[in-house]
Amino acid sequence: MLKSESTVLVKKKDMKDEIKYYKDFKVYHVLTATLIFISMIIMIFSNDNPVILASVYVFIVSMIICSREKQKFKTGFYYFIPIAVLIVVINMFFVSSGSITLFYLFHKRFTLEAVVYAVVFSFKFLAVIYIFLIFESMIDTDRAVSYFSSVMPKSTLMLMISFKLIPSMRDRFKNLKEIYEIRGVRFNKKKSKEKTASYIPVLSILLEDSMEGSFAIGEAAYVRGFLSGNRSVYERQKFYIRDYKIIVLSIALIVFYGIAEFKNWVRFNIYDGVTIINFINIGIAAIFAFVVCITLLVIFNCEEKKDGFYRN
């Protein structure tokens, strides 16, 4: 009897609900996430230095490790592989600059510098993909719309209309095309002139509908008093000490990076030849330190929240 009771207790203990936690990066203010995003994007697009790119990857890899949606990053990497191969192949075939020759093929010289540049460019492309995914994980869409609507209402309204207009136009185009096909209009004509002429009625109706929709949105905004007074906010997002720390560091990083670019501390051109100074100097070390500090602040100042209940 005692043995059976102990067995039941062990089973209950094994089946006990386990609460898992995840790091919520959406607790930061919209401006905080935006400044981090801008600082990383500036460094990615404006520089080819592998050490600067490595500092960005310190932030990216740390955020991926702490993220709950690792599948998105895996999917992004799968899409990156064929594009990276294509970039390397194209750069090797069309660029012959460099002093170190790897091999000759069809009387064409393939250099190590071309391969290195293509690899760096490929990882810059991957970094952009990951930075956008991280930005998505750090920002809440409703809060972002609310914040930017209060800061720049006209631009935010135009962007929202544009984002809404494109998918609605696509769906409307499909519906109109199906209607005209039922009426006997053939769109799969061989001559381009005839094919264009068959699409003119569909496109004219689509243009008319889009203009009517835009006017309707404008009239609705006017009736509701858009920009006629101070905009009310349902839930104003507050700045906390963690936000101020990250904002100050992000602005300092952008300013210092601009100075480093002006002083040629981060200059890197693989085709002109590089030395150890191009990899290790005061400017690069300071930028690396800035990125590490921002990464640590973002990770250790976020909040842990319950991810759900799981059975052992």
Coordinates of C-alpha atoms in Angstrom, one line a residue:
M1 CA 0.0 0.0 0.0
L2 CA 2.8 2.4 0.9
K3 CA 4.6 1.5 -2.2
S4 CA 1.6 2.2 -4.4
E5 CA 1.1 5.6 -2.7
S6 CA 4.8 6.5 -3.1
T7 CA 4.5 5.6 -6.8
V8 CA 1.5 7.8 -7.3
L9 CA 3.3 10.7 -5.5
V10 CA 6.3 10.3 -7.8
K11 CA 4.1 10.3 -10.9
K12 CA 2.3 13.4 -9.7
K13 CA 5.6 15.1 -9.1
D14 CA 6.8 14.1 -12.6
M15 CA 3.6 15.4 -14.2
K16 CA 3.7 18.6 -12.2
D17 CA 3.2 21.7 -14.3
E18 CA 6.5 23.4 -15.0
I19 CA 6.5 27.2 -15.7
K20 CA 8.9 28.4 -18.3
Y21 CA 10.0 32.0 -18.6
Y22 CA 11.2 34.0 -21.5
K23 CA 12.9 37.4 -21.8
D24 CA 10.5 40.1 -22.9
F25 CA 12.3 42.8 -24.9
K26 CA 9.2 44.7 -25.7
V27 CA 9.3 46.4 -22.3
Y28 CA 11.6 49.0 -23.7
H29 CA 10.4 52.3 -25.0
V30 CA 9.8 52.6 -28.8
L31 CA 12.5 55.3 -29.0
T32 CA 15.0 53.0 -27.2
A33 CA 14.5 50.2 -29.7
T34 CA 14.6 52.6 -32.6
L35 CA 17.9 54.2 -31.6
I36 CA 19.5 50.7 -31.2
F37 CA 18.2 49.7 -34.6
I38 CA 19.5 53.0 -36.2
S39 CA 22.9 52.7 -34.6
M40 CA 23.4 49.1 -35.8
I41 CA 22.1 49.8 -39.3
I42 CA 24.4 52.8 -39.7
M43 CA 27.4 50.6 -38.8
I44 CA 26.4 47.8 -41.1
F45 CA 25.8 49.9 -44.2
S46 CA 28.6 52.4 -43.8
N47 CA 31.5 50.1 -43.1
D48 CA 33.2 46.9 -44.3
N49 CA 35.5 46.4 -41.3
P50 CA 35.2 42.8 -40.1
V51 CA 35.8 43.9 -36.5
I52 CA 33.0 46.4 -36.6
L53 CA 30.8 43.8 -38.2
A54 CA 31.8 41.3 -35.5
S55 CA 30.8 43.8 -32.8
V56 CA 27.3 44.0 -34.4
Y57 CA 27.2 40.2 -34.4
V58 CA 28.0 40.2 -30.7
F59 CA 24.7 42.1 -30.2
I60 CA 22.8 39.9 -32.7
V61 CA 24.0 36.5 -31.4
S62 CA 23.4 37.6 -27.8
M63 CA 19.8 38.6 -28.6
I64 CA 19.2 35.4 -30.6
I65 CA 20.3 33.3 -27.6
C66 CA 17.9 35.1 -25.3
S67 CA 15.1 35.2 -27.8
R68 CA 12.1 32.9 -27.6
E69 CA 11.5 32.9 -31.4
K70 CA 14.7 31.2 -32.6
Q71 CA 12.9 29.6 -35.5
K72 CA 12.6 33.0 -37.3
F73 CA 16.4 33.4 -37.2
K74 CA 16.9 29.9 -38.5
T75 CA 14.5 30.6 -41.4
G76 CA 16.4 33.8 -42.1
F77 CA 19.7 31.9 -42.2
Y78 CA 18.2 29.3 -44.6
Y79 CA 17.2 32.1 -47.0
F80 CA 20.7 33.7 -46.6
I81 CA 22.7 30.7 -47.7
P82 CA 21.8 30.7 -51.4
I83 CA 22.1 34.5 -51.6
A84 CA 25.5 34.4 -50.0
V85 CA 26.7 31.8 -52.4
L86 CA 25.4 33.9 -55.3
I87 CA 27.1 37.1 -54.0
V88 CA 30.5 35.3 -53.6
V89 CA 30.3 33.8 -57.1
I90 CA 29.3 37.0 -58.8
N91 CA 32.0 39.1 -57.0
M92 CA 34.6 36.5 -57.9
F93 CA 33.7 36.5 -61.6
F94 CA 33.3 40.3 -62.0
V95 CA 36.1 41.6 -59.7
S96 CA 39.7 40.7 -60.4
S97 CA 41.3 43.4 -58.1
G98 CA 43.7 42.2 -55.4
S99 CA 47.3 41.1 -55.1
I100 CA 46.8 37.5 -53.9
T101 CA 45.8 35.2 -56.7
L102 CA 44.0 32.0 -55.8
F103 CA 43.7 30.4 -59.3
Y104 CA 43.1 31.0 -62.9
L105 CA 40.0 29.8 -64.8
F106 CA 39.2 30.5 -68.5
H107 CA 42.1 33.1 -68.5
K108 CA 40.5 34.9 -65.6
R109 CA 42.2 35.7 -62.3
F110 CA 40.4 34.9 -59.1
T111 CA 41.8 36.8 -56.0
L112 CA 41.6 36.3 -52.3
E113 CA 40.5 39.9 -51.8
A114 CA 37.4 39.4 -53.9
V115 CA 36.4 36.4 -51.9
V116 CA 36.9 38.2 -48.6
Y117 CA 35.0 41.2 -49.7
A118 CA 32.1 39.0 -50.9
V119 CA 32.0 37.1 -47.6
V120 CA 32.0 40.3 -45.6
F121 CA 29.2 41.7 -47.8
S122 CA 27.2 38.5 -47.4
F123 CA 27.4 38.7 -43.6
K124 CA 26.4 42.3 -43.8
F125 CA 23.3 41.2 -45.6
L126 CA 22.6 38.6 -43.0
A127 CA 23.1 41.1 -40.2
V128 CA 20.5 43.4 -41.8
I129 CA 18.0 40.5 -41.8
Y130 CA 18.7 39.7 -38.2
I131 CA 18.6 43.3 -37.1
F132 CA 15.1 43.7 -38.5
L133 CA 14.0 40.5 -36.8
I134 CA 15.5 41.8 -33.5
F135 CA 13.8 45.1 -34.0
E136 CA 10.5 43.3 -34.5
S137 CA 11.0 41.4 -31.2
M138 CA 11.8 44.6 -29.3
I139 CA 8.9 46.8 -30.6
D140 CA 5.2 46.6 -30.1
T141 CA 3.3 47.7 -33.2
D142 CA 0.5 49.4 -31.3
R143 CA 2.9 51.4 -29.1
A144 CA 5.0 52.2 -32.1
V145 CA 2.0 53.6 -34.0
S146 CA 0.9 55.5 -30.9
Y147 CA 4.3 57.0 -30.3
F148 CA 5.1 58.0 -33.9
S149 CA 1.6 59.4 -34.4
S150 CA 2.2 61.8 -31.5
V151 CA 5.6 62.8 -32.8
M152 CA 5.0 62.9 -36.6
P153 CA 1.3 62.3 -37.2
K154 CA 1.2 63.2 -41.0
S155 CA 4.0 60.8 -41.9
T156 CA 2.6 58.1 -39.7
L157 CA -0.8 58.4 -41.3
M158 CA 0.7 58.3 -44.8
L159 CA 2.7 55.2 -44.0
M160 CA -0.3 53.4 -42.5
I161 CA -2.4 54.2 -45.6
S162 CA 0.4 53.0 -47.8
F163 CA 0.8 49.7 -45.9
K164 CA -2.9 49.2 -46.0
L165 CA -3.2 50.2 -49.7
I166 CA -0.8 47.7 -51.2
P167 CA -2.3 44.4 -49.9
S168 CA -5.8 45.7 -50.5
M169 CA -4.9 46.6 -54.1
R170 CA -3.4 43.2 -54.7
D171 CA -6.6 41.5 -53.5
R172 CA -8.8 43.8 -55.5
F173 CA -6.7 43.2 -58.6
K174 CA -7.2 39.4 -58.2
N175 CA -10.9 39.8 -57.8
L176 CA -11.2 42.2 -60.8
K177 CA -9.1 39.8 -63.0
E178 CA -11.4 36.9 -62.1
I179 CA -14.5 38.9 -62.9
Y180 CA -13.1 39.9 -66.3
E181 CA -12.0 36.4 -67.1
I182 CA -15.6 35.2 -66.4
R183 CA -16.8 37.9 -68.8
G184 CA -14.6 36.4 -71.5
V185 CA -11.5 38.6 -71.4
R186 CA -8.3 36.8 -72.1
F187 CA -5.2 38.0 -70.4
N188 CA -2.8 35.4 -71.6
K189 CA -2.2 36.8 -75.0
K190 CA 1.1 36.4 -76.8
K191 CA 1.7 40.0 -78.0
S192 CA 2.7 42.4 -75.3
K193 CA 0.6 45.2 -76.9
E194 CA -2.5 43.1 -76.8
K195 CA -1.7 41.9 -73.3
T196 CA -1.3 45.4 -72.0
A197 CA -4.6 46.5 -73.7
S198 CA -6.4 43.7 -71.9
Y199 CA -5.2 44.8 -68.5
I200 CA -6.2 48.5 -69.1
P201 CA -9.9 48.1 -67.9
V202 CA -8.7 46.3 -64.7
L203 CA -6.1 48.9 -63.9
S204 CA -8.4 51.8 -64.5
I205 CA -11.0 50.4 -62.1
L206 CA -8.3 49.6 -59.6
L207 CA -7.0 53.2 -59.8
E208 CA -10.4 54.6 -59.4
D209 CA -11.1 52.4 -56.3
S210 CA -7.8 53.3 -54.8
M211 CA -8.4 57.0 -55.2
E212 CA -11.9 56.7 -53.7
G213 CA -10.5 54.8 -50.8
S214 CA -7.9 57.4 -50.2
F215 CA -10.5 60.2 -50.3
A216 CA -12.7 58.2 -47.9
I217 CA -9.8 57.9 -45.4
G218 CA -9.0 61.6 -45.8
E219 CA -12.6 62.6 -45.2
A220 CA -12.9 60.4 -42.2
A221 CA -9.7 61.9 -40.7
Y222 CA -11.0 65.4 -41.4
V223 CA -14.4 64.7 -39.8
R224 CA -12.7 63.3 -36.7
G225 CA -10.6 66.4 -36.4
F226 CA -7.2 65.0 -37.4
L227 CA -4.5 67.6 -36.5
S228 CA -7.1 70.1 -35.3
G229 CA -5.9 69.9 -31.7
N230 CA -3.7 68.1 -29.3
R231 CA -3.7 64.3 -29.9
S232 CA -4.9 62.2 -27.0
V233 CA -3.0 59.1 -26.1
Y234 CA -4.8 56.0 -24.6
E235 CA -1.8 54.6 -22.9
R236 CA 1.4 56.8 -22.9
Q237 CA 4.5 54.7 -22.8
K238 CA 6.9 55.8 -20.0
F239 CA 10.7 56.2 -20.0
Y240 CA 12.5 54.3 -17.4
I241 CA 16.1 54.4 -16.2
R242 CA 17.0 51.5 -18.4
D243 CA 15.7 53.4 -21.4
Y244 CA 17.7 56.5 -20.6
K245 CA 20.9 54.4 -20.2
I246 CA 20.5 52.7 -23.5
I247 CA 19.4 55.9 -25.3
V248 CA 22.5 57.7 -24.0
L249 CA 24.8 54.9 -25.1
S250 CA 23.2 54.5 -28.5
I251 CA 23.5 58.3 -29.2
A252 CA 27.1 58.2 -27.9
L253 CA 27.8 55.2 -30.2
I254 CA 26.4 57.0 -33.3
V255 CA 28.4 60.2 -32.5
F256 CA 31.6 58.3 -31.7
Y257 CA 31.2 56.2 -34.9
G258 CA 30.9 59.4 -36.9
I259 CA 34.1 60.7 -35.4
A260 CA 35.8 57.4 -36.0
E261 CA 34.7 57.5 -39.7
F262 CA 36.0 61.1 -40.0
K263 CA 39.3 60.1 -38.4
N264 CA 39.6 57.0 -40.6
W265 CA 39.9 54.8 -37.5
V266 CA 37.4 52.3 -38.9
R267 CA 38.5 52.6 -42.6
F268 CA 38.9 49.2 -44.3
N269 CA 39.4 48.5 -48.0
I270 CA 40.6 45.0 -48.7
Y271 CA 41.7 45.8 -52.2
D272 CA 44.1 48.6 -51.1
G273 CA 45.7 46.3 -48.5
V274 CA 45.2 46.2 -44.8
T275 CA 47.4 46.2 -41.7
I276 CA 46.9 45.4 -38.1
I277 CA 45.9 49.0 -37.5
N278 CA 42.8 48.5 -39.6
F279 CA 41.7 45.8 -37.1
I280 CA 42.9 47.1 -33.7
N281 CA 42.9 50.7 -32.7
I282 CA 41.4 53.0 -30.2
G283 CA 38.3 53.8 -32.3
I284 CA 37.4 50.2 -33.0
A285 CA 38.0 49.1 -29.4
A286 CA 35.7 51.9 -28.2
I287 CA 33.0 51.0 -30.7
F288 CA 33.2 47.4 -29.7
A289 CA 32.9 48.4 -26.0
F290 CA 29.9 50.5 -26.7
V291 CA 28.1 47.7 -28.5
V292 CA 28.9 45.2 -25.7
C293 CA 27.6 47.7 -23.1
I294 CA 24.4 48.2 -25.0
T295 CA 24.0 44.4 -25.4
L296 CA 24.4 43.8 -21.7
L297 CA 22.0 46.5 -20.7
V298 CA 19.4 45.3 -23.1
I299 CA 19.6 41.7 -21.9
F300 CA 19.9 42.2 -18.2
N301 CA 17.3 45.0 -17.9
C302 CA 14.5 43.2 -19.7
E303 CA 11.8 41.5 -17.9
E304 CA 11.1 37.7 -17.5
K305 CA 7.6 36.7 -18.2
K306 CA 5.8 33.4 -18.1
D307 CA 5.9 31.5 -21.4
G308 CA 3.1 29.0 -20.5
F309 CA 2.7 25.7 -18.8
Y310 CA 4.5 22.5 -20.0
R311 CA 4.2 18.9 -18.9
N312 CA 7.4 17.1 -18.0

